[in-house]
Tab-separated table of C-alpha atoms and ligand atoms in Angstrom:
chain	number	residue	atom	x	y	z
D	107	MET	CA	-47.080	36.259	17.942
D	108	LEU	CA	-43.980	36.602	15.802
D	109	LEU	CA	-41.516	34.968	17.139
D	110	GLN	CA	-42.614	31.547	18.264
D	111	PRO	CA	-43.300	30.396	15.340
D	112	LEU	CA	-39.436	30.814	13.815
D	113	MET	CA	-38.551	29.656	16.994
D	114	MET	CA	-40.131	26.372	16.209
D	115	THR	CA	-38.756	26.549	12.010
D	116	ASP	CA	-35.062	27.099	13.789
D	117	LYS	CA	-35.706	23.607	16.213
D	118	GLN	CA	-36.653	21.683	13.049
D	119	ASP	CA	-33.938	22.315	11.148
D	120	ASP	CA	-31.581	21.639	13.277
D	121	GLU	CA	-33.321	18.791	13.974
D	122	ASP	CA	-33.085	17.680	10.153
D	123	GLU	CA	-29.611	18.858	10.151
D	124	THR	CA	-29.264	16.506	13.286
D	125	SER	CA	-30.735	13.276	12.100
D	126	ILE	CA	-28.260	13.392	8.341
D	127	LEU	CA	-25.144	13.571	10.610
D	128	LEU	CA	-26.430	10.532	12.534
D	129	LYS	CA	-27.475	8.971	9.134
D	130	THR	CA	-23.995	9.735	7.510
D	131	ARG	CA	-21.225	7.628	7.082
D	132	PRO	CA	-18.615	9.353	7.621
D	133	LYS	CA	-16.310	8.366	4.377
D	134	THR	CA	-12.322	8.963	6.338
D	135	LYS	CA	-10.540	5.752	6.498
D	136	ARG	CA	-8.103	4.904	8.910
D	137	PRO	CA	-4.645	5.264	7.418
D	138	PRO	CA	-3.121	1.888	6.611
D	139	LEU	CA	0.139	0.720	8.622
D	140	TYR	CA	3.008	-0.901	8.041
D	141	LYS	CA	5.251	-3.353	9.131
D	142	VAL	CA	8.731	-3.010	10.515
D	143	LEU	CA	10.976	-6.427	9.325
D	144	LEU	CA	14.162	-7.221	10.346
D	145	LEU	CA	16.272	-10.100	7.911
D	146	ASN	CA	18.462	-12.257	8.998
D	147	ASP	CA	22.431	-12.485	7.427
D	148	ASP	CA	25.590	-14.681	8.163
D	149	TYR	CA	27.947	-11.769	9.792
D	150	THR	CA	25.956	-8.866	11.558
D	151	PRO	CA	26.757	-10.141	15.467
D	152	MET	CA	23.702	-11.206	17.481
D	153	GLU	CA	24.422	-8.733	20.070
D	154	PHE	CA	24.607	-5.924	17.778
D	155	VAL	CA	20.570	-7.342	16.834
D	156	VAL	CA	19.518	-7.368	20.386
D	157	HIS	CA	20.748	-3.682	20.964
D	158	VAL	CA	19.296	-2.545	17.829
D	159	LEU	CA	15.964	-4.072	18.596
D	160	GLU	CA	16.418	-2.366	22.423
D	161	ARG	CA	17.560	1.454	20.881
D	162	PHE	CA	15.040	1.413	18.275
D	163	PHE	CA	12.104	-0.970	18.807
D	164	ASN	CA	12.141	-0.159	23.448
D	165	MET	CA	12.021	-3.864	23.397
D	166	THR	CA	13.480	-4.931	26.724
D	167	HIS	CA	16.460	-7.397	27.067
D	168	ALA	CA	14.538	-10.158	27.049
D	169	GLN	CA	12.457	-9.402	24.363
D	170	ALA	CA	14.918	-7.862	22.390
D	171	PHE	CA	16.603	-11.509	22.426
D	172	GLU	CA	13.878	-13.616	21.887
D	173	VAL	CA	12.664	-12.004	18.721
D	174	MET	CA	17.196	-11.826	17.861
D	175	LEU	CA	16.779	-15.767	18.154
D	176	THR	CA	13.144	-15.638	15.709
D	177	VAL	CA	14.970	-13.299	13.083
D	178	HIS	CA	18.060	-15.532	13.404
D	179	LYS	CA	15.928	-19.080	12.921
D	180	LYS	CA	13.489	-18.123	10.444
D	181	GLY	CA	14.917	-15.406	8.260
D	182	VAL	CA	13.005	-12.690	9.219
D	183	ALA	CA	10.468	-11.555	11.501
D	184	VAL	CA	7.512	-8.005	12.138
D	185	VAL	CA	9.616	-5.918	14.555
D	186	GLY	CA	6.947	-3.247	14.724
D	187	VAL	CA	3.696	-2.062	12.847
D	188	PHE	CA	3.584	1.761	12.110
D	189	SER	CA	2.173	4.855	10.211
D	190	HIS	CA	4.148	5.121	7.199
D	191	GLU	CA	6.130	8.090	8.011
D	192	ILE	CA	7.223	5.957	11.714
D	193	ALA	CA	8.212	3.079	9.989
D	194	GLU	CA	10.341	4.831	7.174
D	195	THR	CA	11.958	6.712	10.180
D	196	LYS	CA	12.568	3.433	12.354
D	197	VAL	CA	13.815	1.253	8.466
D	198	GLY	CA	16.182	4.455	8.394
D	199	GLN	CA	17.699	4.365	11.726
D	200	VAL	CA	18.056	0.709	11.663
D	201	MET	CA	20.458	0.708	8.368
D	202	ASP	CA	22.309	4.042	8.970
D	203	PHE	CA	22.729	2.312	12.737
D	204	ALA	CA	24.351	-0.773	10.823
D	205	ARG	CA	25.867	0.968	8.121
D	206	ARG	CA	27.728	2.873	10.309
D	207	HIS	CA	28.931	-0.033	12.373
D	208	GLN	CA	29.694	-1.400	9.231
D	209	HIS	CA	27.143	-4.439	9.391
D	210	PRO	CA	25.443	-6.098	6.626
D	211	LEU	CA	21.877	-5.955	8.308
D	212	GLN	CA	18.937	-5.013	6.944
D	213	CYS	CA	15.183	-3.634	7.806
D	214	THR	CA	12.699	-2.536	5.416
D	215	MET	CA	9.212	-1.654	5.764
D	216	GLU	CA	5.806	-3.969	4.332
D	217	LYS	CA	2.237	-2.287	4.000
D	218	GLU	CA	-0.086	-4.452	5.914
D	219	GLU	CA	-2.885	-6.412	4.223
U	582	LIG	N1	22.408	-14.922	11.670
U	582	LIG	C1	23.186	-13.620	13.163
U	582	LIG	C2	24.869	-14.784	13.439
U	582	LIG	O1	24.312	-15.921	13.849
U	582	LIG	C3	22.908	-13.220	13.423
U	582	LIG	C4	21.222	-12.348	13.144
U	582	LIG	C5	19.896	-12.023	13.395
U	582	LIG	C6	21.651	-11.347	12.143
U	582	LIG	C7	19.443	-11.233	13.041
U	582	LIG	C8	20.393	-10.526	11.741
U	582	LIG	O2	18.462	-9.685	11.674
U	582	LIG	C9	19.497	-10.293	12.512
U	582	LIG	N2	25.861	-13.917	13.580
């Protein structure tokens, strides 16, 4: 006789909570993404740029060659879009690799709109 109303009370509480959870919009936003840009220059060999794109951006030789030509002709191209941490790592890897090979190749990142 005493158990029945207690169980009903519990069930009602559960239903209230459920309805609140369903109605409340989560405030958590997706973290921003960052474009990694490769810049043209007059001195870095084309084959070196192709190698960089294959090595650090997992492109096939054909994809890498196409993107390299885009940078060569237009001055700049987006070579990937990543989280802040991954973008920073990619930029660092490219800049370090270019510096070690004494090429002036420049790579930067930019927050996506
Ligand atoms: N412009 C360079 C050349 O003619 C090739 C090049 C392409 C350099 C892309 C940088 O990001 C670059 N050798």
